[in-house]
Tab-separated table of C-alpha atoms in Angstrom:
chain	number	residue	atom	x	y	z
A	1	UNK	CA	0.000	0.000	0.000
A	2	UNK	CA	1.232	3.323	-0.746
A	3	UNK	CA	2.323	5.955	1.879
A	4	UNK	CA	0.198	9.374	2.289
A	5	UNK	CA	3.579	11.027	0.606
A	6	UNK	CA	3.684	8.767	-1.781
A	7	UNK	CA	0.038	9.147	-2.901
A	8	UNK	CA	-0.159	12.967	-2.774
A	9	UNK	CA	2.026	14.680	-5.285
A	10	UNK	CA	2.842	18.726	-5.253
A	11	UNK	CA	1.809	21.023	-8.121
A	12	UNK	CA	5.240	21.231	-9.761
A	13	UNK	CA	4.661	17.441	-9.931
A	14	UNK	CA	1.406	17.370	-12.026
A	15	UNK	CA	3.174	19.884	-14.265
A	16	UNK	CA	5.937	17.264	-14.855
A	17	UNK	CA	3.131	14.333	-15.323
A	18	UNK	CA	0.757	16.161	-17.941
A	19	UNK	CA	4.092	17.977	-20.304
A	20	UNK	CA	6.940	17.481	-22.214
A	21	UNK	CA	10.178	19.357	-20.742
A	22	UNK	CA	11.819	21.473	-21.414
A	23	UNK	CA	8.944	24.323	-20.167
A	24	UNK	CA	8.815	27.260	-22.169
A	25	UNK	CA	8.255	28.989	-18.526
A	26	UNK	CA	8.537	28.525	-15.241
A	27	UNK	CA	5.513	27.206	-12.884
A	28	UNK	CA	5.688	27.904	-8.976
A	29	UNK	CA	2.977	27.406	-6.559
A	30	UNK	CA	1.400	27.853	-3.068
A	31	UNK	CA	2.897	24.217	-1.541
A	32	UNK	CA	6.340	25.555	-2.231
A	33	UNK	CA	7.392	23.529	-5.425
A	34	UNK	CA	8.387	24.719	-8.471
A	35	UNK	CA	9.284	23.218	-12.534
A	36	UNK	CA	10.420	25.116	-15.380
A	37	UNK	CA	13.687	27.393	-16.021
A	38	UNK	CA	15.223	29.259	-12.768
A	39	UNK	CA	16.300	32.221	-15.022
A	40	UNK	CA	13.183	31.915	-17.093
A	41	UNK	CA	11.756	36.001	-17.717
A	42	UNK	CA	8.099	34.587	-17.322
A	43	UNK	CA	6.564	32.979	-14.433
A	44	UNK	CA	2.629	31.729	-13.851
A	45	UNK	CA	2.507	31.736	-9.940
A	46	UNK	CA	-0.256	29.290	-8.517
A	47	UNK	CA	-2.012	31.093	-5.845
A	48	UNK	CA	-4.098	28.154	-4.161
A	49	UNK	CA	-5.551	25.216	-4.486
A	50	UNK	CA	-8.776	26.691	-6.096
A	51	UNK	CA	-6.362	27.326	-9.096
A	52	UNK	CA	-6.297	23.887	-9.521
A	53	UNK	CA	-10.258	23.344	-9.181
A	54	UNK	CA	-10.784	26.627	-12.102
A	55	UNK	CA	-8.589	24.270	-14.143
A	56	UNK	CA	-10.045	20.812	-13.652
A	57	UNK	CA	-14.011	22.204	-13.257
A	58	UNK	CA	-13.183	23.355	-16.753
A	59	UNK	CA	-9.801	21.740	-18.645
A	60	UNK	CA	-8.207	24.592	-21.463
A	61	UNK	CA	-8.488	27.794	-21.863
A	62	UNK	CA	-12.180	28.468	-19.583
A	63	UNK	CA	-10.676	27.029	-16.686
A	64	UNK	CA	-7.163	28.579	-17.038
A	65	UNK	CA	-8.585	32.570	-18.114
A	66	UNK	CA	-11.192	31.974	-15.032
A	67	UNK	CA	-8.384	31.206	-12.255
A	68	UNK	CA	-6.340	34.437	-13.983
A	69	UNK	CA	-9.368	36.606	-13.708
A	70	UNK	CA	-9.752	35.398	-10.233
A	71	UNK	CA	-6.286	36.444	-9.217
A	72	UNK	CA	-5.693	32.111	-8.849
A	73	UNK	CA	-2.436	32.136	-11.130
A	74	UNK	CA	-0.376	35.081	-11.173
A	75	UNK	CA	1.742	35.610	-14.039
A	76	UNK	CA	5.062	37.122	-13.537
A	77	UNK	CA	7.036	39.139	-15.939
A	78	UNK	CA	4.555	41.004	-18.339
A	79	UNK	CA	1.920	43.336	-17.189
A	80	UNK	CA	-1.263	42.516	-16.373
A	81	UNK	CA	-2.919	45.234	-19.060
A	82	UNK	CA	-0.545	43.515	-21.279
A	83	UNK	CA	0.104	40.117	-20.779
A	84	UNK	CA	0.551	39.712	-24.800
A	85	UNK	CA	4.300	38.297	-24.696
A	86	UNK	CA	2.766	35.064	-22.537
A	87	UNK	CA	0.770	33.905	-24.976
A	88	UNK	CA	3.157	32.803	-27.114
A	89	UNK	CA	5.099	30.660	-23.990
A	90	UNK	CA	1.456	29.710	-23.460
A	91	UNK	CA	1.322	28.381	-27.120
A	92	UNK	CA	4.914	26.657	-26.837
A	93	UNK	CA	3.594	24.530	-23.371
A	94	UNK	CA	-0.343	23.642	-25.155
A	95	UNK	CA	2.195	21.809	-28.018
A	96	UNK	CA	3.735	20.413	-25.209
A	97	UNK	CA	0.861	18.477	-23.290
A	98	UNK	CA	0.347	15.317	-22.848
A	99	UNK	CA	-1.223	12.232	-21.385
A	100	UNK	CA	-0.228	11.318	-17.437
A	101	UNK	CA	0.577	7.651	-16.773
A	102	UNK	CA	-2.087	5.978	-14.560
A	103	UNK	CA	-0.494	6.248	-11.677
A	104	UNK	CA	0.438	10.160	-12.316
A	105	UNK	CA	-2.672	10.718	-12.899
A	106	UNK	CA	-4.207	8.585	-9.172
A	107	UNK	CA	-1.197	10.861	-7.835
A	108	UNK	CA	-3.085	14.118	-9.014
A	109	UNK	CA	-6.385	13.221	-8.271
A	110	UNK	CA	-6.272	11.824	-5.029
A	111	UNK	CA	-4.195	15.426	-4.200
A	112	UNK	CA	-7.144	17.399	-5.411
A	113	UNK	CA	-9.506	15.271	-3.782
A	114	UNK	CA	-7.952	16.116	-0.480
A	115	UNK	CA	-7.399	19.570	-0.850
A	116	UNK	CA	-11.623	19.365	-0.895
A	117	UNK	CA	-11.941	20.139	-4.771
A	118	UNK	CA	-15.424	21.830	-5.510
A	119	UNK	CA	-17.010	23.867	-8.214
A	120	UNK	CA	-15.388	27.257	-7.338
A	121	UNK	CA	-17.329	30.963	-8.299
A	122	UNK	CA	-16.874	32.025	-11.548
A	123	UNK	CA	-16.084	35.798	-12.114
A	124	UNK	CA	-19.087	38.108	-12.054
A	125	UNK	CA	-18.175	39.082	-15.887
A	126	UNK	CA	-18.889	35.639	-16.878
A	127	UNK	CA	-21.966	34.872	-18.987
A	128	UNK	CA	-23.502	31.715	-18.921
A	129	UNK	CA	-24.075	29.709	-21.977
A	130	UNK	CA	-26.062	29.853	-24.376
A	131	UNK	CA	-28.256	26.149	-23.367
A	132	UNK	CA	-28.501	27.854	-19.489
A	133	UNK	CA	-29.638	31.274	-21.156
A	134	UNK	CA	-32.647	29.503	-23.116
A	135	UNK	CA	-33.670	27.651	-20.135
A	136	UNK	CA	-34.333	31.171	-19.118
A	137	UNK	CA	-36.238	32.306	-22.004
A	138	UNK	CA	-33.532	34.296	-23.816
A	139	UNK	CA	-32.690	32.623	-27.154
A	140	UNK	CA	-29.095	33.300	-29.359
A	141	UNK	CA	-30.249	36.263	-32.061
A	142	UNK	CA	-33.279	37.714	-31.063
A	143	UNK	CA	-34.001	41.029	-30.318
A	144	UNK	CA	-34.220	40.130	-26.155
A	145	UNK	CA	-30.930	37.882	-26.533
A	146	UNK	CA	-29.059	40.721	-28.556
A	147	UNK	CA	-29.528	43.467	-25.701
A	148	UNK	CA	-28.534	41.066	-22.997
A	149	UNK	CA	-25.386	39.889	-24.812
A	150	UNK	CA	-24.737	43.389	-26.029
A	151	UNK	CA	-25.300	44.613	-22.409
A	152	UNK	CA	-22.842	42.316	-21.130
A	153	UNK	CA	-20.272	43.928	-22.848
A	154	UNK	CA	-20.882	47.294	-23.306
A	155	UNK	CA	-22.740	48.111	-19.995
A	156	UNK	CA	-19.532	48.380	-18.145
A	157	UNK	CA	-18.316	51.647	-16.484
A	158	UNK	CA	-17.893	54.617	-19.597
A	159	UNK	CA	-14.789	55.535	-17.538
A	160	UNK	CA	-13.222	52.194	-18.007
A	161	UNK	CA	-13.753	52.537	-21.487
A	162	UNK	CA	-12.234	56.188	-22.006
A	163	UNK	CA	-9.134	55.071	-20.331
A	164	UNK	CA	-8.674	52.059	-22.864
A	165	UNK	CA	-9.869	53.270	-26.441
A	166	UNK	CA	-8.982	56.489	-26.060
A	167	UNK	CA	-10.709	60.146	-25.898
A	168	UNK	CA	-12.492	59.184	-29.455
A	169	UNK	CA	-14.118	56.271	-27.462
A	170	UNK	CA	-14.098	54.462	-31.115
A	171	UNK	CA	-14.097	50.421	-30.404
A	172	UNK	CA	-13.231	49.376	-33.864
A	173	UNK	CA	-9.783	48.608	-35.879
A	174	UNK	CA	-8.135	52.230	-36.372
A	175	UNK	CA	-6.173	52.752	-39.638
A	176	UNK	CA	-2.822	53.189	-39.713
A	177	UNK	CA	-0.158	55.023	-42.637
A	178	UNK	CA	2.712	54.338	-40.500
A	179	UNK	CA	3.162	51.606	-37.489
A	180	UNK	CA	3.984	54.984	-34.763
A	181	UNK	CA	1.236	56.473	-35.929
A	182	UNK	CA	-1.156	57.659	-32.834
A	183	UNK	CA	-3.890	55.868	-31.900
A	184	UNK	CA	-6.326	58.952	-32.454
A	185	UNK	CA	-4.449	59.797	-35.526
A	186	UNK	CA	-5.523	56.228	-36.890
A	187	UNK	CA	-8.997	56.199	-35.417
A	188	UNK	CA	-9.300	59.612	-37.126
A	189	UNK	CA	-7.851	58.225	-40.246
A	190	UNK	CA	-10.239	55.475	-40.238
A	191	UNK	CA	-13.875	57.352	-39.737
A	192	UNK	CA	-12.402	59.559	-42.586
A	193	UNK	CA	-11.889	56.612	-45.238
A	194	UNK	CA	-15.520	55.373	-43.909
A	195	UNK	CA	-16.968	58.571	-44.523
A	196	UNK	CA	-15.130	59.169	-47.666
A	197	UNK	CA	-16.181	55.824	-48.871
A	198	UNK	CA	-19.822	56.521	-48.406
A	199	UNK	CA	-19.156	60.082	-50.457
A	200	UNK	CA	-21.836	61.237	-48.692
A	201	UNK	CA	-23.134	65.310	-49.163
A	202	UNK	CA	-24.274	67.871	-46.790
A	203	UNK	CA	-28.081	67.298	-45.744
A	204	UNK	CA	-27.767	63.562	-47.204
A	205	UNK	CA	-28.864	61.240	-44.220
A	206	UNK	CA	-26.861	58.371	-42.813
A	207	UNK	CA	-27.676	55.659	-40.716
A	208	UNK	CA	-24.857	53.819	-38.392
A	209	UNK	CA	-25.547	50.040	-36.960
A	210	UNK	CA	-24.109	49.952	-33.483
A	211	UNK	CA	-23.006	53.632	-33.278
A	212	UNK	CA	-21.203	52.615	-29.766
A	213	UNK	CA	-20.077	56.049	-28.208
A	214	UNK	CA	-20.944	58.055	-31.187
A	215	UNK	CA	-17.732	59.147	-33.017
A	216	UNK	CA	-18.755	58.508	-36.306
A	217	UNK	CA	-22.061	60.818	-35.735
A	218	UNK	CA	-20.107	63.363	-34.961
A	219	UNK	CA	-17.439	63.501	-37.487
A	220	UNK	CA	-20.623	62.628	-39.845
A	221	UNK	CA	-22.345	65.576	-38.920
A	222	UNK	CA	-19.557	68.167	-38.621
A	223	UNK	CA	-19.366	67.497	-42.315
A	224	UNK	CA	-22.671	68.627	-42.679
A	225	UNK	CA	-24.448	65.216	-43.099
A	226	UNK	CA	-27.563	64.250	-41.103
A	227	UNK	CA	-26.725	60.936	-39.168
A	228	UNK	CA	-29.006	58.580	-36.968
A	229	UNK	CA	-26.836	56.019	-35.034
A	230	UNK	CA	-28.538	53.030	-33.386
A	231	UNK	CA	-27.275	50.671	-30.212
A	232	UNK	CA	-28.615	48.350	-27.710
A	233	UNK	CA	-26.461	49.922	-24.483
A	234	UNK	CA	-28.083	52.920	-23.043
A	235	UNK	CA	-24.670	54.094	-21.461
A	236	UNK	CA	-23.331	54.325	-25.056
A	237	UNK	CA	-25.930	56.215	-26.171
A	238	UNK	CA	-26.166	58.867	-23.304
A	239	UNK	CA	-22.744	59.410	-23.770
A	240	UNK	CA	-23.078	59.921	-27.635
A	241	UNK	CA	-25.946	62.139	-27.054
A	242	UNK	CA	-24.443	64.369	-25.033
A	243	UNK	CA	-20.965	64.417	-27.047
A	244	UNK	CA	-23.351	65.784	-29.912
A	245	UNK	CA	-24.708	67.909	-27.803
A	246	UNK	CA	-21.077	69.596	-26.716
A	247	UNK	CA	-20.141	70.174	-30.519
A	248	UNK	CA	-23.574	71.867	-30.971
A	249	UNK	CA	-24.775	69.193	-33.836
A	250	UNK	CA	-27.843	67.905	-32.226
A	251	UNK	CA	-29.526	69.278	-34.615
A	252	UNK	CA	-28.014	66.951	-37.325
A	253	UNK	CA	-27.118	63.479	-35.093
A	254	UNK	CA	-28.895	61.560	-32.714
A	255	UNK	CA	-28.307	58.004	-31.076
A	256	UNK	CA	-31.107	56.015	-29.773
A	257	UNK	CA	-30.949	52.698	-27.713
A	258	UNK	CA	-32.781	50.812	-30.655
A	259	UNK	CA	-32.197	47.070	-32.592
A	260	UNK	CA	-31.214	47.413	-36.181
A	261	UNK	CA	-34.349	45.987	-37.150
A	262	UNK	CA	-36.987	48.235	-35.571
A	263	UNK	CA	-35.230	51.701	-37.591
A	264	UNK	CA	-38.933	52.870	-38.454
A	265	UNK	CA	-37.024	55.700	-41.354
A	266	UNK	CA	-36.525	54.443	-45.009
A	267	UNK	CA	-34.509	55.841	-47.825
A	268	UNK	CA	-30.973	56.582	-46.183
A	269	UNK	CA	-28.645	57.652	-48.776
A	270	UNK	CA	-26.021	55.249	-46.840
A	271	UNK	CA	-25.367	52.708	-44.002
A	272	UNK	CA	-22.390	51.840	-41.970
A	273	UNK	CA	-22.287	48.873	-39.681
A	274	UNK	CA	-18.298	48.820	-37.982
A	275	UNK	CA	-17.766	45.945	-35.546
A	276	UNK	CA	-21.281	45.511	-35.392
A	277	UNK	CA	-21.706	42.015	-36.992
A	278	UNK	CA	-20.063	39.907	-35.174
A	279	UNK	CA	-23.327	39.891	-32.837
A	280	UNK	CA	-25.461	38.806	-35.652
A	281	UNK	CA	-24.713	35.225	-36.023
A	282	UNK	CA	-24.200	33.243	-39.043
A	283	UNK	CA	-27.929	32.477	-39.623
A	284	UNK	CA	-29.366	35.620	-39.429
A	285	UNK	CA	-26.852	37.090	-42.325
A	286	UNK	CA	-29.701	37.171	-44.574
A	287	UNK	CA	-31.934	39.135	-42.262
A	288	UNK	CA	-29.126	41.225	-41.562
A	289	UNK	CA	-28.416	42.440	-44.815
A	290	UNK	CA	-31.820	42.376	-46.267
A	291	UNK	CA	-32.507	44.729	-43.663
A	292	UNK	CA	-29.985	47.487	-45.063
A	293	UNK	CA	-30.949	46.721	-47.942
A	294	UNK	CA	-34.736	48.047	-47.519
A	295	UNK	CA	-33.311	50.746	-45.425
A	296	UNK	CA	-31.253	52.027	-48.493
A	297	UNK	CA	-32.661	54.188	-51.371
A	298	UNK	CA	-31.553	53.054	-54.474
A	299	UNK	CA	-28.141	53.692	-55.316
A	300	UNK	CA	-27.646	54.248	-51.973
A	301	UNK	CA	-23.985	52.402	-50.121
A	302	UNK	CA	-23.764	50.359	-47.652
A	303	UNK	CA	-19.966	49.998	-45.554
A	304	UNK	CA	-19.604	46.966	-43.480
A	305	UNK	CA	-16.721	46.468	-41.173
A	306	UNK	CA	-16.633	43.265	-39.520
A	307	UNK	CA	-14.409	40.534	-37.950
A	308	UNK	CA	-14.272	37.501	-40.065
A	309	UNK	CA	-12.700	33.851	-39.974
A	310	UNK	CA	-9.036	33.385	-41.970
A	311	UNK	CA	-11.002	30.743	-44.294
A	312	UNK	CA	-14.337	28.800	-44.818
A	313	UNK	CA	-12.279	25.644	-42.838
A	314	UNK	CA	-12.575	27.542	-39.432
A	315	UNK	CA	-15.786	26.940	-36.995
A	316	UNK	CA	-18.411	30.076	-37.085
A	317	UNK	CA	-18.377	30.070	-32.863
A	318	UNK	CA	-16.214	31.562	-30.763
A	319	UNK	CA	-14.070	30.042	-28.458
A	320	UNK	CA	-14.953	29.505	-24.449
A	321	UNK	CA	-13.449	32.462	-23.374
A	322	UNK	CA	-14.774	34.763	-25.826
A	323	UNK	CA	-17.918	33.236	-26.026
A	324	UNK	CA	-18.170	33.421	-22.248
A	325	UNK	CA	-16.487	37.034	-21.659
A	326	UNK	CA	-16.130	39.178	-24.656
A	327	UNK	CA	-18.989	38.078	-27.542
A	328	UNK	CA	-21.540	35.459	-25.822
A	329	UNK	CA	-23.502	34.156	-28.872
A	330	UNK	CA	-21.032	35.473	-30.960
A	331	UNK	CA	-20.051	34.281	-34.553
A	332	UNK	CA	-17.427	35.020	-37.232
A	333	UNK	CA	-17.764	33.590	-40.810
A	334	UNK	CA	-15.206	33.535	-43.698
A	335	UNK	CA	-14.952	36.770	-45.970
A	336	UNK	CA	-16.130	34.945	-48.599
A	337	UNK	CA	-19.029	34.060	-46.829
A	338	UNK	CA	-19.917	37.343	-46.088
A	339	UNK	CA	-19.923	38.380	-49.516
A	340	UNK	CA	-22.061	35.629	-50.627
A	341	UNK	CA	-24.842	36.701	-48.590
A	342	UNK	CA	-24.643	40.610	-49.625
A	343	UNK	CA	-24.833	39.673	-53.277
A	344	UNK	CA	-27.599	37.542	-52.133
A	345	UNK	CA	-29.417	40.261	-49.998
A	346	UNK	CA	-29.296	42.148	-53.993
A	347	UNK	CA	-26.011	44.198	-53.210
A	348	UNK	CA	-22.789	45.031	-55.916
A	349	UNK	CA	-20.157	44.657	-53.576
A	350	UNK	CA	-17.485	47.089	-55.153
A	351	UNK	CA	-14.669	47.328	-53.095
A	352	UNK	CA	-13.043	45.288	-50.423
A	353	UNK	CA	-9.821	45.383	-48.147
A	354	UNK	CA	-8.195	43.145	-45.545
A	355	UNK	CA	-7.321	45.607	-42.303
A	356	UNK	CA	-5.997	42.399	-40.126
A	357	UNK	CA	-1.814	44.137	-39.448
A	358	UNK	CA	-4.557	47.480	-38.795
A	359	UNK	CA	-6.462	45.842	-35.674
A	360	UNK	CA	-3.113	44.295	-34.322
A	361	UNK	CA	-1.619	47.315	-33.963
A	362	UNK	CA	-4.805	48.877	-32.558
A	363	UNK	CA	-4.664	46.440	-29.733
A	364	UNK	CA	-1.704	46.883	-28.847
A	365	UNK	CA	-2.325	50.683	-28.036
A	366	UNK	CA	-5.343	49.726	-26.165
A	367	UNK	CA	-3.364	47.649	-24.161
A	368	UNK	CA	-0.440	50.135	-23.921
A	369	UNK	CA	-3.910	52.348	-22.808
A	370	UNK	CA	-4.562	49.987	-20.258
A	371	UNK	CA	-1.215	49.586	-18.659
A	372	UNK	CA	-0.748	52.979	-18.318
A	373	UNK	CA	-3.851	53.974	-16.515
A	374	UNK	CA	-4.105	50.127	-14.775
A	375	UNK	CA	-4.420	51.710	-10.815
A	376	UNK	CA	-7.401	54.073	-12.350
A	377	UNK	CA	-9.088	51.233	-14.393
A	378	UNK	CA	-8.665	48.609	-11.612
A	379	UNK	CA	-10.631	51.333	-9.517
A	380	UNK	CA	-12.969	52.266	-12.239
A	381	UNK	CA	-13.867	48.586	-13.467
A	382	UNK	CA	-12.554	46.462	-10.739
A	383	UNK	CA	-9.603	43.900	-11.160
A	384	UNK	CA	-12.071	41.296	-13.080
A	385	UNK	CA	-13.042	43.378	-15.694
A	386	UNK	CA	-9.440	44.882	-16.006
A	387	UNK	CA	-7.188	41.544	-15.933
A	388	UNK	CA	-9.822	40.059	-18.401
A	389	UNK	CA	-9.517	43.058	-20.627
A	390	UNK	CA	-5.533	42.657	-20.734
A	391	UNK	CA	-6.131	39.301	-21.759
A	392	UNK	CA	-8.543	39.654	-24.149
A	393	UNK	CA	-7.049	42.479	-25.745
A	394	UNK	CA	-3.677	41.213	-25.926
A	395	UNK	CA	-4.863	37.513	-27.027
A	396	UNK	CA	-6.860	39.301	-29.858
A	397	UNK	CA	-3.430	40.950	-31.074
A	398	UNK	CA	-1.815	37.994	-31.134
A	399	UNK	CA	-4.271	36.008	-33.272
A	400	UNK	CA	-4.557	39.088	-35.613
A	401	UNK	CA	-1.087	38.526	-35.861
A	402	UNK	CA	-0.627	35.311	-37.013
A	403	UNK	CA	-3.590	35.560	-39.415
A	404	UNK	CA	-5.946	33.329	-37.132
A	405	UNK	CA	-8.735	36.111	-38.102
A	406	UNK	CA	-9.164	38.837	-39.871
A	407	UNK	CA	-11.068	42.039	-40.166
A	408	UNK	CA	-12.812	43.301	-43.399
A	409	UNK	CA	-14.080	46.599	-45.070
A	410	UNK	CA	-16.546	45.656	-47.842
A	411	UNK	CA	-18.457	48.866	-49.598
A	412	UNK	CA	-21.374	47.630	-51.365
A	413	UNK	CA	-24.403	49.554	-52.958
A	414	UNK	CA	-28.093	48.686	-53.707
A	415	UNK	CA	-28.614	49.122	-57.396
A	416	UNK	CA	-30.183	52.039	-58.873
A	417	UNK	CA	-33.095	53.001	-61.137
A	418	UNK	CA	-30.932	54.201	-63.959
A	419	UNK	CA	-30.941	51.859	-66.640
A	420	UNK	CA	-27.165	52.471	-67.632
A	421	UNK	CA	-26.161	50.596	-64.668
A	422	UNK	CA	-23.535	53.931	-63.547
A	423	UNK	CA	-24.287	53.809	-59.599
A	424	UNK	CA	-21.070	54.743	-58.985
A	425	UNK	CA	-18.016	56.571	-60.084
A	426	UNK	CA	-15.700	54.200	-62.620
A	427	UNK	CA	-12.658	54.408	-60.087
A	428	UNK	CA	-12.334	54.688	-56.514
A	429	UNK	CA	-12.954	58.263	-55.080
A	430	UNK	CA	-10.975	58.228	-51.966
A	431	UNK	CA	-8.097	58.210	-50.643
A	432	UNK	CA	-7.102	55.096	-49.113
């Protein structure tokens, strides 16, 4: 029979049972042990034995972002606003896993089972999942699941959000001409090549999906152009309102807390939908679309700016972190899909461009935001919502990166009376 000692193991020795050495980074815990290089510049610190319970309640990447947001692993050596250079390491070790022996793994679980394993609290951030949710009455898609899933993520503190994106509040992939460019300059730079795109003139009325904090209204209607912006998150809209309001344009822009599908106006000489889409899910394209579509005048353009997949190959559903934290009931879809369904909503798509290098480098200055005002956030949001942030943020940059996803502009118009077929100018008429 084996000895107590002998039937317990420490947490540096269920490190050694489940991977392949050498670690890409070192491991240390709360009994004292510790695997990995001594010199190694990154270090996950395991706070407790509910770090362990996150983990096995939930095996990948739930169970290890849950214990993280809950302060249960500690990782030493990057900054928690900006804990992008780990996930590479963190890449490295998932190659590295692999099956315990029998006895490694009787070793492991009779430890857990002594240190009185039990389904620990999630983080308040967390949203439950989509089966749980329709047990409830709230179903994926519909207008009552969109502004819970919306207010999930948006409803946060306005504060929190200033200090991230930046005083343009604008939650979508800036454009860049040079990589040092500012983040305003490229957040400026991009609302100008959306604008530009639509070609839109003074008194000509525009309608934005999912306005968020209303920077696109107001560049929109300092140009003279009469904008309506719609969202599901009051807080965004209050503080679009009274940003109008300041530059004296209320006459010109409004937001209202509204779904997409409920705009009662017709006849907008052009649409733009940025970041919105990626709450619409795959099956509701065609509504999506066909929407715009009857909300357009004829000839009028539509701009859509949305996340997509690298390739057709790739699942439509997010992952169980993102799906849990950042987009619950989220989808992405191949580019090519996308453009499938706006030729069949009765779109001409006529121009299209691939911002992926764009977003990366527009996380990393949220992140750099973060960092740099992490005391003020942390007080602002709380340390859930800011440590999840960092690790969203900086996960997102890193997948950008290595062309996991992507992020697309496609300008598309509804076809015209004229029976030449001229809806738009032969060549593009702005500057990219």
């Amino acid at each position: 029979m084996m000895s107590t000692s002998e039937s317990t193991c420490t947490v540096a020795d269920m490190v050694k049972a489940v991977t392949t050495p050498p670690l890409p980074l070192r491991v240390t815990a709360y009994d004292g042990s510790a695997v990995g290089p001594r010199a190694c510049d990154l270090e996950l610190h395991v706070v407790s034995p509910k770090a362990l319970s996150y983990i096995i309640t939930a095996p990948g990447e739930l169970g290890l972002a849950r214990a993280y947001i809950m302060g249960q692993i500690v990782a030493r050596g990057v900054e928690p606003g900006d804990p992008y250079r780990a996930f590479d390491r963190l890449e490295q070790l998932r190659a590295q896993l692999r099956r315990p022996s029998l006895t490694s793994l009787r070793r492991i679980l009779t430890t857990i089972g002594r240190s009185g394993l039990r389904r620990p609290d999630v983080p308040d951030a967390e949203t439950p999942p989509a089966w749980r949710r329709a047990l409830t009455g709230v179903r994926p898609h519909t207008a009552r699941g969109d502004r819970d899933t919306v207010s999930s993520h948006y409803d946060r503190s306005n504060r929190f959000y200033s200090m991230v994106l930046g005083p343009l509040m604008t939650y979508t992939c800036a454009l860049f001409t040079r990589p040092d460019d500012s983040l305003e300059d490229a957040q400026d730079n991009k609302i100008r090549l959306v604008l530009d795109k639509l070609d839109l003139e003074p008194g000509q009325r525009l309608l934005d999906i999912g306005c968020g904090w209303g920077s696109v209204l107001v560049a929109a209607a300092q140009r003279g152009i009469r904008a309506i912006g719609v969202t599901l998150s009051e807080p965004q809209a209050r503080w679009a309102n009274e940003w109008i309001a300041r530059e004296g344009l209320s006459d010109l822009a409004e937001a209202r807390v509204m779904d997409y599908r409920e705009v009662p106006e017709r006849g907008f000489d052009a649409i733009c939908s940025l970041g919105m889409m990626e709450h619409v899910g795959v099956r509701h394209y065609d509504e999506y679309f066909s929407t715009m579509f009857s909300l357009l005048r004829p000839g009028g353009r539509l701009l859509n700016h949305q996340i997509t997949r690298r390739d057709s190959t790739q699942p439509n559903r997010a992952g169980a972190f993102i799906g849990r934290y950042v987009f619950p009931d989220g989808e992405l879809a191949a580019p090519g899909v996308v453009m499938t369904h706006l030729h069949d909503a009765g779109f001409e798509v006529v121009h299209e461009e691939n911002l992926r290098q764009h977003y990366a480098l527009t996380l990393e200055r949220w992140c750099r935001n973060l960092q740099e005002h992490w005391d003020a956030a942390v007080a602002s949001g709380g340390s859930q919502t800011s440590l999840l942030w960092g690790l969203y943020m900086a996960g997102a940059r890193w997948n950008f990166e290595r062309d996991t996803i992507q992020i697309h502009q496609l300008l598309a118009v509804r076809p015209g009376l004229e029976q030449d077929g001229h809806w738009y100018p032969l060549r593009p008429w702005w500057n990219a």
